[in-house]
mmCIF file of C-alpha atoms in Angstrom:
data_model
loop_
_atom_site.group_PDB
_atom_site.id
_atom_site.type_symbol
_atom_site.label_atom_id
_atom_site.label_comp_id
_atom_site.label_asym_id
_atom_site.label_seq_id
_atom_site.Cartn_x
_atom_site.Cartn_y
_atom_site.Cartn_z
ATOM 1 C CA MET A 1 175.925 116.789 10.812
ATOM 2 C CA VAL A 2 173.737 114.941 13.083
ATOM 3 C CA GLU A 3 171.458 112.972 11.114
ATOM 4 C CA PRO A 4 167.506 112.880 12.648
ATOM 5 C CA THR A 5 166.568 110.365 14.891
ATOM 6 C CA PRO A 6 163.425 108.501 12.860
ATOM 7 C CA SER A 7 160.962 109.635 16.319
ATOM 8 C CA SER A 8 162.124 113.361 15.526
ATOM 9 C CA LEU A 9 160.400 113.325 11.958
ATOM 10 C CA PRO A 10 156.862 113.978 11.148
ATOM 11 C CA SER A 11 154.771 111.487 9.773
ATOM 12 C CA PRO A 12 153.247 111.931 6.769
ATOM 13 C CA SER A 13 149.624 111.506 8.083
ATOM 14 C CA SER A 14 150.323 113.612 10.725
ATOM 15 C CA PRO A 15 148.783 117.073 10.316
ATOM 16 C CA SER A 16 150.873 120.416 10.093
ATOM 17 C CA PRO A 17 150.752 122.017 13.482
ATOM 18 C CA ASN A 18 149.092 125.539 11.315
ATOM 19 C CA HIS A 19 146.957 123.773 9.129
ATOM 20 C CA LEU A 20 143.917 122.702 11.768
ATOM 21 C CA VAL A 21 141.362 119.672 10.693
ATOM 22 C CA PRO A 22 138.145 119.418 11.771
ATOM 23 C CA PRO A 23 137.027 116.140 14.332
ATOM 24 C CA THR A 24 134.905 113.480 12.248
ATOM 25 C CA LEU A 25 131.278 112.853 13.531
ATOM 26 C CA SER A 26 130.580 109.215 15.306
ATOM 27 C CA ALA A 27 127.560 107.471 13.182
ATOM 28 C CA ASP A 28 126.737 105.434 16.781
ATOM 29 C CA PRO A 29 126.045 107.903 19.938
ATOM 30 C CA PRO A 30 127.529 108.096 22.622
ATOM 31 C CA PRO A 31 127.411 105.197 25.496
ATOM 32 C CA PRO A 32 124.272 106.518 28.724
ATOM 33 C CA PRO A 33 125.935 107.279 31.712
ATOM 34 C CA SER A 34 126.826 104.267 33.929
ATOM 35 C CA GLN A 35 124.956 104.275 37.096
ATOM 36 C CA SER A 36 126.190 105.565 40.543
ATOM 37 C CA ALA A 37 126.630 103.054 42.902
ATOM 38 C CA GLY A 38 124.417 102.696 45.067
ATOM 39 C CA GLY A 39 121.207 103.702 43.299
ATOM 40 C CA PRO A 40 117.778 102.764 42.936
ATOM 41 C CA ILE A 41 118.117 99.850 40.011
ATOM 42 C CA LEU A 42 114.139 99.740 39.721
ATOM 43 C CA PRO A 43 111.405 102.984 40.880
ATOM 44 C CA PHE A 44 109.827 102.757 44.901
ATOM 45 C CA PRO A 45 106.307 102.531 43.820
ATOM 46 C CA LYS A 46 104.455 105.920 45.117
ATOM 47 C CA ARG A 47 102.518 105.241 48.120
ATOM 48 C CA PRO A 48 98.618 105.161 48.156
ATOM 49 C CA SER A 49 97.145 107.651 49.052
ATOM 50 C CA PHE A 50 94.221 107.401 52.416
ATOM 51 C CA ARG A 51 91.049 108.573 52.810
ATOM 52 C CA VAL A 52 90.338 108.291 56.266
ATOM 53 C CA THR A 53 86.013 110.068 57.268
ATOM 54 C CA SER A 54 84.717 109.440 60.645
ATOM 55 C CA GLU A 55 81.436 110.773 62.124
ATOM 56 C CA PHE A 56 79.428 110.733 65.502
ATOM 57 C CA ASP A 57 75.613 111.412 66.647
ATOM 58 C CA SER A 58 75.105 112.543 70.235
ATOM 59 C CA ASP A 59 71.459 110.506 70.047
ATOM 60 C CA SER A 60 73.605 107.294 69.715
ATOM 61 C CA SER A 61 77.178 108.687 70.880
ATOM 62 C CA VAL A 62 78.593 105.933 68.700
ATOM 63 C CA PHE A 63 81.949 107.323 66.513
ATOM 64 C CA PHE A 64 81.891 104.945 62.881
ATOM 65 C CA HIS A 65 84.433 105.714 60.702
ATOM 66 C CA LYS A 66 85.781 104.775 58.171
ATOM 67 C CA VAL A 67 89.611 104.385 56.186
ATOM 68 C CA SER A 68 90.244 103.988 52.561
ATOM 69 C CA CYS A 69 92.573 103.915 50.314
ATOM 70 C CA LYS A 70 93.484 103.252 45.746
ATOM 71 C CA LEU A 71 95.407 100.370 45.074
ATOM 72 C CA PHE A 72 96.537 99.483 41.920
ATOM 73 C CA ASP A 73 96.953 102.544 39.897
ATOM 74 C CA SER A 74 93.348 102.883 41.043
ATOM 75 C CA LEU A 75 92.293 99.872 39.368
ATOM 76 C CA ALA A 76 90.364 98.494 43.075
ATOM 77 C CA LYS A 77 90.025 100.076 46.375
ATOM 78 C CA LEU A 78 90.856 99.289 49.698
ATOM 79 C CA LYS A 79 87.913 100.061 52.836
ATOM 80 C CA LEU A 80 88.149 98.964 56.946
ATOM 81 C CA SER A 81 84.806 101.232 58.407
ATOM 82 C CA PHE A 82 84.114 100.125 62.588
ATOM 83 C CA GLN A 83 82.429 101.916 64.635
ATOM 84 C CA ASN A 84 83.889 102.846 68.883
ATOM 85 C CA ASN A 85 81.493 104.252 71.318
ATOM 86 C CA ASN A 86 82.561 106.786 74.389
ATOM 87 C CA LYS A 87 84.230 104.285 76.927
ATOM 88 C CA GLY A 88 86.808 102.927 73.343
ATOM 89 C CA GLU A 89 84.881 99.436 72.837
ATOM 90 C CA VAL A 90 85.798 99.097 69.318
ATOM 91 C CA SER A 91 82.329 96.699 67.071
ATOM 92 C CA ASP A 92 81.168 95.950 63.543
ATOM 93 C CA PRO A 93 84.702 96.495 61.722
ATOM 94 C CA GLN A 94 83.738 95.484 58.417
ATOM 95 C CA LEU A 95 86.544 94.915 56.175
ATOM 96 C CA VAL A 96 84.853 95.554 52.262
ATOM 97 C CA PHE A 97 87.530 94.579 48.758
ATOM 98 C CA THR A 98 86.468 96.480 45.859
ATOM 99 C CA SER A 99 87.559 96.413 42.217
ATOM 100 C CA LYS A 100 85.917 96.313 38.868
ATOM 101 C CA HIS A 101 85.206 92.229 38.447
ATOM 102 C CA LEU A 102 85.282 91.696 42.002
ATOM 103 C CA SER A 103 83.940 92.698 45.391
ATOM 104 C CA LEU A 104 84.575 91.241 49.052
ATOM 105 C CA HIS A 105 82.684 92.253 51.677
ATOM 106 C CA TYR A 106 83.843 90.969 55.138
ATOM 107 C CA ASP A 107 82.644 90.432 58.468
ATOM 108 C CA LEU A 108 85.294 90.435 61.012
ATOM 109 C CA GLU A 109 83.270 89.806 64.238
ATOM 110 C CA GLU A 110 81.149 87.297 62.825
ATOM 111 C CA GLN A 111 84.038 85.477 60.114
ATOM 112 C CA ASP A 112 81.370 85.844 57.621
ATOM 113 C CA ALA A 113 82.476 87.075 53.553
ATOM 114 C CA LEU A 114 79.764 87.895 51.416
ATOM 115 C CA VAL A 115 81.335 87.727 47.699
ATOM 116 C CA LYS A 116 80.273 89.572 44.163
ATOM 117 C CA ALA A 117 81.967 89.341 41.011
ATOM 118 C CA SER A 118 80.376 89.892 37.733
ATOM 119 C CA PHE A 119 81.859 90.075 33.832
ATOM 120 C CA ASP A 120 80.894 90.820 30.280
ATOM 121 C CA VAL A 121 80.417 87.550 28.456
ATOM 122 C CA GLY A 122 79.755 88.673 25.487
ATOM 123 C CA PRO A 123 78.881 91.492 23.435
ATOM 124 C CA ARG A 124 75.580 91.959 24.636
ATOM 125 C CA LEU A 125 75.897 89.209 27.903
ATOM 126 C CA HIS A 126 76.983 89.992 31.178
ATOM 127 C CA PHE A 127 77.268 87.666 34.443
ATOM 128 C CA LYS A 128 76.635 88.643 37.737
ATOM 129 C CA ALA A 129 76.839 86.389 40.767
ATOM 130 C CA ALA A 130 76.533 86.444 44.673
ATOM 131 C CA HIS A 131 77.784 84.212 47.218
ATOM 132 C CA ASP A 132 77.172 84.301 51.092
ATOM 133 C CA VAL A 133 81.145 81.998 52.633
ATOM 134 C CA LYS A 134 79.008 81.681 56.047
ATOM 135 C CA ALA A 135 75.293 80.804 55.039
ATOM 136 C CA ASN A 136 76.787 78.499 51.641
ATOM 137 C CA GLN A 137 74.172 80.389 49.767
ATOM 138 C CA GLY A 138 74.212 82.327 46.690
ATOM 139 C CA GLU A 139 72.820 83.580 43.261
ATOM 140 C CA VAL A 140 73.643 84.020 39.774
ATOM 141 C CA ALA A 141 72.103 85.891 37.072
ATOM 142 C CA MET A 142 73.303 86.564 33.849
ATOM 143 C CA VAL A 143 71.659 90.578 31.206
ATOM 144 C CA ALA A 144 71.335 89.442 28.050
ATOM 145 C CA ASN A 145 71.014 93.555 26.234
ATOM 146 C CA LEU A 146 68.286 93.110 23.540
ATOM 147 C CA ALA A 147 69.307 94.424 19.536
ATOM 148 C CA ASP A 148 67.032 97.904 20.768
ATOM 149 C CA PRO A 149 67.957 100.279 22.779
ATOM 150 C CA GLY A 150 66.287 99.967 26.377
ATOM 151 C CA TYR A 151 65.083 96.096 26.053
ATOM 152 C CA ALA A 152 66.947 93.579 28.459
ATOM 153 C CA LEU A 153 66.133 89.630 29.699
ATOM 154 C CA GLU A 154 67.195 89.011 33.203
ATOM 155 C CA LEU A 155 67.553 84.893 34.571
ATOM 156 C CA SER A 156 68.408 84.776 37.823
ATOM 157 C CA SER A 157 69.120 82.214 39.742
ATOM 158 C CA PRO A 158 69.135 80.847 44.212
ATOM 159 C CA VAL A 159 72.360 79.006 44.849
ATOM 160 C CA PRO A 160 71.187 76.418 46.027
ATOM 161 C CA TYR A 161 69.410 75.555 42.863
ATOM 162 C CA ILE A 162 65.264 76.129 43.535
ATOM 163 C CA GLY A 163 62.457 75.604 41.227
ATOM 164 C CA LEU A 164 62.791 77.808 38.041
ATOM 165 C CA PRO A 165 64.671 80.088 37.908
ATOM 166 C CA LYS A 166 63.443 84.500 37.607
ATOM 167 C CA ALA A 167 62.792 85.945 34.305
ATOM 168 C CA THR A 168 63.113 89.621 34.472
ATOM 169 C CA ILE A 169 62.058 91.928 30.663
ATOM 170 C CA LYS A 170 63.351 95.021 30.796
ATOM 171 C CA PHE A 171 62.007 97.987 28.413
ATOM 172 C CA PRO A 172 61.818 101.460 28.232
ATOM 173 C CA LEU A 173 59.037 102.338 30.215
ATOM 174 C CA GLY A 174 59.321 99.368 33.134
ATOM 175 C CA GLU A 175 59.902 95.731 33.666
ATOM 176 C CA VAL A 176 58.258 92.904 34.556
ATOM 177 C CA SER A 177 58.992 89.402 36.335
ATOM 178 C CA LEU A 178 57.870 85.919 36.659
ATOM 179 C CA GLU A 179 58.731 84.413 39.644
ATOM 180 C CA GLU A 180 58.100 80.668 41.376
ATOM 181 C CA ARG A 181 56.911 81.450 44.849
ATOM 182 C CA GLU A 182 56.537 78.215 47.196
ATOM 183 C CA GLU A 183 53.135 78.646 49.462
ATOM 184 C CA GLU A 184 51.750 76.138 52.337
ATOM 185 C CA GLU A 185 55.700 74.621 52.045
ATOM 186 C CA VAL A 186 53.540 72.472 49.397
ATOM 187 C CA LYS A 187 52.102 73.804 46.636
ATOM 188 C CA ARG A 188 54.042 76.040 44.512
ATOM 189 C CA ALA A 189 52.613 79.686 42.181
ATOM 190 C CA LEU A 190 54.182 82.080 39.895
ATOM 191 C CA SER A 191 54.426 85.770 40.424
ATOM 192 C CA ILE A 192 53.514 88.627 38.800
ATOM 193 C CA ASN A 193 55.845 91.849 39.367
ATOM 194 C CA GLY A 194 56.377 94.383 37.474
ATOM 195 C CA ILE A 195 56.586 98.027 37.070
ATOM 196 C CA VAL A 196 55.268 100.430 34.431
ATOM 197 C CA LYS A 197 55.851 104.158 34.031
ATOM 198 C CA SER A 198 54.054 106.383 31.359
ATOM 199 C CA HIS A 199 53.245 110.178 30.208
ATOM 200 C CA ILE A 200 49.976 111.500 30.901
ATOM 201 C CA LEU A 201 48.507 114.641 30.665
ATOM 202 C CA ASN A 202 52.064 117.010 31.549
ATOM 203 C CA GLY A 203 53.008 114.359 34.083
ATOM 204 C CA ILE A 204 54.184 111.314 34.542
ATOM 205 C CA CYS A 205 51.381 108.030 35.392
ATOM 206 C CA THR A 206 53.643 105.732 37.147
ATOM 207 C CA ALA A 207 52.087 101.433 37.507
ATOM 208 C CA GLN A 208 53.393 99.340 40.555
ATOM 209 C CA TYR A 209 52.230 95.976 41.279
ATOM 210 C CA SER A 210 54.271 93.480 43.466
ATOM 211 C CA ASP A 211 52.579 91.312 45.903
ATOM 212 C CA GLU A 212 48.809 91.370 45.083
ATOM 213 C CA ASP A 213 49.346 95.082 45.534
ATOM 214 C CA LEU A 214 49.279 97.942 42.994
ATOM 215 C CA LYS A 215 50.073 100.749 43.869
ATOM 216 C CA LEU A 216 48.711 103.696 41.567
ATOM 217 C CA ARG A 217 50.644 107.215 41.397
ATOM 218 C CA TYR A 218 50.280 109.956 39.792
ATOM 219 C CA CYS A 219 53.048 113.301 39.812
ATOM 220 C CA TYR A 220 52.551 116.931 37.955
ATOM 221 C CA LYS A 221 55.593 119.416 38.201
ATOM 222 C CA ASP A 222 56.769 122.506 36.567
ATOM 223 C CA ASP A 223 59.209 125.734 37.819
ATOM 224 C CA ALA A 224 56.802 126.185 40.959
ATOM 225 C CA ILE A 225 54.031 123.376 41.856
ATOM 226 C CA SER A 226 54.346 119.492 42.154
ATOM 227 C CA PHE A 227 51.294 117.594 42.883
ATOM 228 C CA ILE A 228 51.651 113.472 43.705
ATOM 229 C CA PRO A 229 48.460 111.919 44.771
ATOM 230 C CA SER A 230 48.621 108.343 44.862
ATOM 231 C CA ILE A 231 46.208 105.206 46.041
ATOM 232 C CA SER A 232 47.189 101.592 47.334
ATOM 233 C CA LEU A 233 44.568 98.909 45.887
ATOM 234 C CA PRO A 234 43.293 96.131 46.750
ATOM 235 C CA SER A 235 43.047 98.444 50.036
ATOM 236 C CA ASN A 236 42.164 102.250 48.196
ATOM 237 C CA SER A 237 44.617 104.316 50.460
ATOM 238 C CA LEU A 238 44.926 107.477 48.673
ATOM 239 C CA SER A 239 47.427 109.630 49.942
ATOM 240 C CA PHE A 240 48.839 112.770 48.050
ATOM 241 C CA ALA A 241 51.844 115.619 48.110
ATOM 242 C CA LEU A 242 52.297 118.381 47.288
ATOM 243 C CA LYS A 243 54.886 120.983 46.646
ATOM 244 C CA ARG A 244 55.479 124.165 45.964
ATOM 245 C CA CYS A 245 58.658 126.565 45.041
ATOM 246 C CA PHE A 246 58.454 129.917 45.689
ATOM 247 C CA SER A 247 61.877 130.910 44.887
ATOM 248 C CA PRO A 248 65.025 128.946 44.517
ATOM 249 C CA SER A 249 65.675 129.085 47.997
ATOM 250 C CA ASP A 250 62.510 128.822 49.412
ATOM 251 C CA LYS A 251 60.630 125.463 49.319
ATOM 252 C CA LEU A 252 57.460 123.537 51.142
ATOM 253 C CA SER A 253 56.381 119.956 51.342
ATOM 254 C CA TYR A 254 52.908 118.747 52.472
ATOM 255 C CA TRP A 255 51.700 115.011 52.859
ATOM 256 C CA TYR A 256 48.097 113.812 54.207
ATOM 257 C CA ASN A 257 47.417 110.387 54.104
ATOM 258 C CA PHE A 258 43.159 110.097 54.003
ATOM 259 C CA ASP A 259 42.451 106.885 55.502
ATOM 260 C CA SER A 260 45.030 107.382 59.004
ATOM 261 C CA ASP A 261 44.503 111.680 59.022
ATOM 262 C CA LYS A 262 48.135 111.726 59.612
ATOM 263 C CA TRP A 263 49.553 114.376 57.682
ATOM 264 C CA SER A 264 53.488 116.014 58.036
ATOM 265 C CA ALA A 265 55.088 119.191 56.472
ATOM 266 C CA VAL A 266 58.917 120.482 55.707
ATOM 267 C CA TYR A 267 59.850 123.959 55.240
ATOM 268 C CA LYS A 268 63.847 124.561 53.248
ATOM 269 C CA HIS A 269 65.588 127.281 52.836
ATOM 270 C CA THR A 270 68.537 127.910 51.755
ATOM 271 C CA TYR A 271 72.146 130.175 51.617
ATOM 272 C CA GLY A 272 74.468 129.026 49.095
ATOM 273 C CA LYS A 273 75.457 125.639 48.265
ATOM 274 C CA ASP A 274 76.624 125.135 52.090
ATOM 275 C CA PHE A 275 74.244 126.247 54.283
ATOM 276 C CA LYS A 276 70.915 124.636 54.927
ATOM 277 C CA PHE A 277 67.265 125.356 57.190
ATOM 278 C CA LYS A 278 65.107 122.715 57.462
ATOM 279 C CA ALA A 279 61.833 122.480 59.841
ATOM 280 C CA GLY A 280 58.316 120.634 59.835
ATOM 281 C CA TYR A 281 56.050 118.667 62.199
ATOM 282 C CA ASP A 282 54.556 114.692 61.886
ATOM 283 C CA SER A 283 51.556 114.100 63.195
ATOM 284 C CA GLU A 284 51.932 110.670 63.239
ATOM 285 C CA VAL A 285 54.734 111.008 65.944
ATOM 286 C CA ARG A 286 53.706 114.262 67.044
ATOM 287 C CA LEU A 287 56.806 116.160 67.170
ATOM 288 C CA GLY A 288 58.413 120.119 65.624
ATOM 289 C CA TRP A 289 61.540 120.007 64.664
ATOM 290 C CA ALA A 290 64.163 122.237 63.440
ATOM 291 C CA SER A 291 67.253 121.370 61.332
ATOM 292 C CA LEU A 292 70.953 123.350 60.172
ATOM 293 C CA TRP A 293 72.876 121.598 57.554
ATOM 294 C CA VAL A 294 76.789 123.490 57.133
ATOM 295 C CA GLY A 295 78.299 121.490 54.194
ATOM 296 C CA ASP A 296 75.551 119.724 51.509
ATOM 297 C CA GLU A 297 73.009 117.328 53.278
ATOM 298 C CA GLY A 298 73.004 114.947 50.293
ATOM 299 C CA GLY A 299 76.699 115.369 48.774
ATOM 300 C CA LYS A 300 79.451 114.453 50.063
ATOM 301 C CA ALA A 301 82.106 114.740 52.402
ATOM 302 C CA LYS A 302 84.777 115.742 50.612
ATOM 303 C CA THR A 303 82.756 118.949 48.498
ATOM 304 C CA ALA A 304 81.510 120.877 51.877
ATOM 305 C CA PRO A 305 83.913 123.423 53.335
ATOM 306 C CA MET A 306 86.647 121.855 55.352
ATOM 307 C CA LYS A 307 85.856 118.994 54.170
ATOM 308 C CA MET A 308 83.899 118.688 56.987
ATOM 309 C CA LYS A 309 79.656 118.378 57.843
ATOM 310 C CA VAL A 310 77.533 119.168 60.400
ATOM 311 C CA GLN A 311 74.053 119.242 61.514
ATOM 312 C CA PHE A 312 71.869 120.639 64.213
ATOM 313 C CA MET A 313 68.766 119.615 64.892
ATOM 314 C CA LEU A 314 65.613 120.417 68.362
ATOM 315 C CA GLN A 315 63.087 118.539 68.302
ATOM 316 C CA VAL A 316 59.951 119.366 70.396
ATOM 317 C CA PRO A 317 57.009 116.934 71.380
ATOM 318 C CA GLN A 318 53.900 117.528 71.303
ATOM 319 C CA ASP A 319 52.741 116.069 74.503
ATOM 320 C CA ASP A 320 55.598 117.265 76.788
ATOM 321 C CA ILE A 321 57.592 120.372 75.602
ATOM 322 C CA THR A 322 59.651 120.123 78.190
ATOM 323 C CA SER A 323 61.219 117.271 76.915
ATOM 324 C CA SER A 324 63.452 119.141 73.923
ATOM 325 C CA ALA A 325 66.850 117.118 72.551
ATOM 326 C CA LEU A 326 69.358 118.813 71.448
ATOM 327 C CA MET A 327 71.069 116.738 68.581
ATOM 328 C CA PHE A 328 73.504 117.466 66.429
ATOM 329 C CA ARG A 329 75.384 115.431 63.688
ATOM 330 C CA VAL A 330 79.465 115.657 63.001
ATOM 331 C CA LYS A 331 81.014 114.201 59.786
ATOM 332 C CA LYS A 332 85.047 114.912 58.862
ATOM 333 C CA ARG A 333 88.107 113.630 56.200
ATOM 334 C CA TRP A 334 90.848 113.453 56.070
ATOM 335 C CA ASP A 335 92.847 113.012 52.704
ATOM 336 C CA ILE A 336 96.202 111.203 53.901
#
C-alpha cells in the first residue's frame, strides 16, 4: 500500500471543489491606471481666440486693421491696430493691453506709452492714475462714494504737482467742479464748472456752466415728437431742434440756428434691424447727401449679417452738381 505524499493531501483550509466561496472585497480602492509612456503630464493651454477687424474708407483710401485677443481666461485683452494705404505702407501702429486694474497704450512710431491704473482702496474709496511716459506728465485722482447713493467727491491733481487739486462734487442732479487756473501767467484764480439737470413741465432742463459761458437746454419728448430749444449766455445764441416720429421706421430731424440762419434736416427710414436709409441737407456747407447702411449703424460688426457693415453715401454739392461723389465704407470682422 502506497501512502500519499503531503503535497497530494488536501489542505485543511483549502475549499472543497464542490463548495464555492465568494471573493472578499478589499477596503482600499483600486489604484489608478498608470499613464501610458509618452503621454502629456500637464494639459496643454487652450489657444486664445483672435478677432480681426478690417475697415476701408473710400474717401481717404486708407485701410484700418485691428487684431485683438483675450488672455488669462478673459482677464486681460491685447490689441494691435495699424493703418495702410493703397501702396501697402503701414502707419500709426498702436499696441494696447487692458485689464481690470491696469491698461497700457504704446505708440510704436513715437515710442511713447500711456499707462493707466485704477483700483479700490476701501469699500468707498477708488484710486485712479494716468501717466504719459514721453511727456513725463500724468494725473492722479481719488474718488470717495458718500453714504447716500448718487453722491461722490473726487479730488484730482496733475503730476508734477501744480497748485491746488481739482475738486468735483457729484450728486443725482449733476456735478460741480472747482479748479484753480492760471491767468496771465502770474495770477491764479478759482474757476467753477458744472452741470445740473431737472425735470420741468414733462421735460428735462439742463444748465451747463463752463469758462464763464452758460448753456441752457430744454428737452421735451413723447412718443411722436421731441422739441429741444437751447440758448447760450452771454452771447444769446439761440437754436432749436425738432424731431418727428411718423412711425417706428420713419423719423425726421430738423435743426435751426437763429443767429446764422443755418439749418439742417435729416430723414431716416429703417428696414428691419440691419438696413437703414438716411437723406439730408446741410445749409452751412450747401450739401445734400443720402446714405444706405447694411448692418446696424451704431452697433458692432459682430451683430451684423456675415459680421460685415457697409455704408454707401452720395454727396451732391448745391453749387456744383457735376462734382457729386459716391463714397463707401466697409467693415469686416473675422473670428479665428
